[in-house]
Each structure stands twice: as C-alpha cells, then as structure tokens.
Coordinates of C-alpha atoms in Angstrom, one line a residue:
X1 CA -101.9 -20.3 -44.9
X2 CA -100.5 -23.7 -44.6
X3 CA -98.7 -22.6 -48.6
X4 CA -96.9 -20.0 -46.6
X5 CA -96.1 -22.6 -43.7
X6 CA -94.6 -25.1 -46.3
X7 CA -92.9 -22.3 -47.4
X8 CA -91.2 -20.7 -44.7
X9 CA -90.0 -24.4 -43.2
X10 CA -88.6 -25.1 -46.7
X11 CA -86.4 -21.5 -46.2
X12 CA -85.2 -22.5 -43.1
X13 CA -84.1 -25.7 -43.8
X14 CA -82.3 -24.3 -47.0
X15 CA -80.6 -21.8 -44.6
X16 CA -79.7 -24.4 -42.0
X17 CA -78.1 -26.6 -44.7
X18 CA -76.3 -23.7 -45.9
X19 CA -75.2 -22.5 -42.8
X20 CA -73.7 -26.0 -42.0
X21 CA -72.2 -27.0 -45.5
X22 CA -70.4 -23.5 -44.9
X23 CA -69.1 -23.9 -41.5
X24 CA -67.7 -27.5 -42.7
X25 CA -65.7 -25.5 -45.4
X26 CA -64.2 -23.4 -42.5
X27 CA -60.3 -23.6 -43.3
X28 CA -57.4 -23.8 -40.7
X29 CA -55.3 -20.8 -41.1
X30 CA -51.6 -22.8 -41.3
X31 CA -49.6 -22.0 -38.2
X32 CA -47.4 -18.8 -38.6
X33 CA -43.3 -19.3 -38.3
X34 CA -42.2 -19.3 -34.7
X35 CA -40.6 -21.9 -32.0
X36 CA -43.1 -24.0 -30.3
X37 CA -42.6 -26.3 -27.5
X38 CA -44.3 -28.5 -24.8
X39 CA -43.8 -31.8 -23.3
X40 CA -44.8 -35.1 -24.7
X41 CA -44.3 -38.4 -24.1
X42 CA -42.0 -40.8 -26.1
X43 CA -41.6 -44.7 -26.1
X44 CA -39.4 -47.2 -28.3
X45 CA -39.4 -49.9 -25.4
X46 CA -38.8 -47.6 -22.8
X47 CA -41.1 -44.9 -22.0
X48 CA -40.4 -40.9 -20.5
X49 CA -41.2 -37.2 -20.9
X50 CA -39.8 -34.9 -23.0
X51 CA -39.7 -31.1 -24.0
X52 CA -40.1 -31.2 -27.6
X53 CA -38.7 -28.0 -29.4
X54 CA -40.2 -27.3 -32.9
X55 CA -38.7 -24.5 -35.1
X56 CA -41.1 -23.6 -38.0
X57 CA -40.7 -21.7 -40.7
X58 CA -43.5 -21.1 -42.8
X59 CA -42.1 -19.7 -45.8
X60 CA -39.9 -22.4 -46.9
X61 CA -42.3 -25.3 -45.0
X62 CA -39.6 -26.4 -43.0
X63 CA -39.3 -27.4 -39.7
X64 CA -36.5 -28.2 -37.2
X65 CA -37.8 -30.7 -34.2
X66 CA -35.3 -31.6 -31.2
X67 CA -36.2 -33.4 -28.0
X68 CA -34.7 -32.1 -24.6
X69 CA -34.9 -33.0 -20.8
X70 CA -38.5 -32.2 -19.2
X71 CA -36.0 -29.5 -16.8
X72 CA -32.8 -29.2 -17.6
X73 CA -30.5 -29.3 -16.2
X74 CA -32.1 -32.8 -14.9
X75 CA -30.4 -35.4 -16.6
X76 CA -32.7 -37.5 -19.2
X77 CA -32.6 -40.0 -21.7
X78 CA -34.5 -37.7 -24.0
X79 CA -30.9 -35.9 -24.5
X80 CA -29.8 -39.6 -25.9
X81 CA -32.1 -39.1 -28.6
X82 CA -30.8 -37.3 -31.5
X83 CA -32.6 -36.0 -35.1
X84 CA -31.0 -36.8 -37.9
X85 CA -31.6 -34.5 -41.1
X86 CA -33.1 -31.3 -39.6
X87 CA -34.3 -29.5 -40.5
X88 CA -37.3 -31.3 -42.6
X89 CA -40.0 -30.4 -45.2
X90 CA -43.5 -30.2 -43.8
X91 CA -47.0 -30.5 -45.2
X92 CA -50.3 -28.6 -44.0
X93 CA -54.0 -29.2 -44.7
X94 CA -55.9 -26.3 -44.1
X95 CA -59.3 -28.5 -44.4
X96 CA -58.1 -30.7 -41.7
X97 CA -55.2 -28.9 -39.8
X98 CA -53.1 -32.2 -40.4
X99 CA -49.6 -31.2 -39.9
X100 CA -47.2 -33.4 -41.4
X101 CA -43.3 -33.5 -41.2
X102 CA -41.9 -35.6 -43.3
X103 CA -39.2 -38.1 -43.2
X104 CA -38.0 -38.4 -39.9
X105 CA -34.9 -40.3 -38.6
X106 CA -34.8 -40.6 -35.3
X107 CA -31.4 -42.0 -33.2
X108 CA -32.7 -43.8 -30.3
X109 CA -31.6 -45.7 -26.7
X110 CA -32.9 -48.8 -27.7
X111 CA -31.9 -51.1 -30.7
X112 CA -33.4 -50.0 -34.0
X113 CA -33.7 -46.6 -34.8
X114 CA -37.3 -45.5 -35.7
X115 CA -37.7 -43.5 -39.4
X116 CA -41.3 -42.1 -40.8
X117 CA -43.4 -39.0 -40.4
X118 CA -44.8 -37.5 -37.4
X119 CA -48.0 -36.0 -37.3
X120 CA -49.8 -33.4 -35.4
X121 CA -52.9 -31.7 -35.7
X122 CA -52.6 -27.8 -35.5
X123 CA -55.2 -25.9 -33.7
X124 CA -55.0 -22.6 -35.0
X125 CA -57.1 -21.0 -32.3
X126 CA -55.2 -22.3 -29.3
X127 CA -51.9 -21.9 -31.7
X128 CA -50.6 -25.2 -30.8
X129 CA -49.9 -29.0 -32.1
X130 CA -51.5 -31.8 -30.8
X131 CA -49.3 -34.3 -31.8
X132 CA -50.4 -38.3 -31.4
X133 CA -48.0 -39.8 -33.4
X134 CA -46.2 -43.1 -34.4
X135 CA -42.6 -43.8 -36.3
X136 CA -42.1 -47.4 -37.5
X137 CA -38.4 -48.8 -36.1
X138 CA -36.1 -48.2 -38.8
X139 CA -34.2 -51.6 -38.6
X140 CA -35.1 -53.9 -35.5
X141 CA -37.3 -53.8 -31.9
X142 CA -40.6 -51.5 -30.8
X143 CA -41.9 -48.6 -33.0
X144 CA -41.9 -45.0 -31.5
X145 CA -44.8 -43.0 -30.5
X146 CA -44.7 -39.4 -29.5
X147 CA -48.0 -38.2 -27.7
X148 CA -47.9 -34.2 -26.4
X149 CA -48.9 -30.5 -27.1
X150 CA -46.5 -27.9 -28.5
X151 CA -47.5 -24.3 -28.4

C-alpha cells in the first residue's frame, strides 16, 4: 500500500511540474496592426499628460508614435514635442511581451533633445501597451520618461 502511495505522490508531482514548466512556455500572441492610443505621462525637466498615438503595422514591424494634447483642442506643450524619423522598426518578444521601438529621436521643450528606444510591455489579453519607459537626452539636460497605457 504505502508502494502505491509513493507512487501516486511521485505522478502528481511529475504532473504539477509539467503543468507549470508549460504554462511558463505560454507565448504572447504579438499585437495585431491597428492604431492604439491612451494617455501617459512625459518629463524632460518639466512634467505633463499626453495622448500618445501609436500606428502599428504588424507586417512590416513598423510603428509610427506621435504625442498630442490630453483634449484637444486644449492647448499643451505635448504638441511642442515632435518625432523625428517615423515611422520606426519595432521588435517583439513573444516569451516576455517586450515591445521595443527602436531608435527614437525625440524634439523636446527643454534643451537637449532625448534619442533611444522606448519600451512597453504588450498585454495581449487586455490588447494594450503598458509602457514605463526612459530615453537618454540626446545632447544636454534631464533624460525623458514616458509612463502610460495605450490600447
């Protein structure tokens, strides 16, 4: 009896580790072409909201971002802020939902520019980017950080 104990507890922790090492595969099904937007907030020395606009398009892994006022037609510094080089090459991993665009210049208010990738995570259930991400100054004065959700 206590054979057939010892075996039953060694099945079932086999199937547990199995079932976990298989959920940890799961992938992140890479977010379909379509625009997204939401607000998130920016600073480079001074901080506001903004509606960020994000144009994917899937089968050529590009991706054209723009930053607008929260509710226009209020005015904002975020329409001071311009993207140069859109649209720009992206990168997905399915095993982590990273979502990577690559090689950002961004014009800002303040002296110096900030250049880099921004990041996002994509949540492929909610269908939306969780983006907490920071762009080095180009040339002078504070980095850049853009915190929001796009969907």
């Amino acid at each position: 009896m206590k054979a057939i104990a010892k075996f039953v507890a060694l099945a079932a922790a086999t199937f547990g580790a199995q079932m976990i090492s298989t959920s940890a595969m799961a992938q992140v099904t890479p977010p379909p072409s379509a625009t997204y937007s939401g607000l998130v907030d920016v600073q480079k020395g001074l901080a506001f909201q903004c509606r960020v606009g994000l144009i994917v398009d899937a089968t050529t892994s590009k991706v054209t971002v723009s930053l607008t006022p929260p509710s226009p037609p209020t005015p904002s510094a975020c329409s001071l802020l311009s993207f140069v080089g859109n649209p720009y090459t992206y990168t997905f991993n399915a095993s982590t939902g990273e979502f990577k665009v690559l090689g950002v210049y961004v014009n800002t208010i303040t002296a110096g520019n900030c250049a880099g990738d921004i990041t996002a995570t994509w949540d492929d259930v909610a269908h939306e980017f969780l983006i907490d991400s920071f762009l080095p100054a180009a040339t002078a004065g504070p980095d850049c950080t853009v915190v929001g959700i796009a969907s």
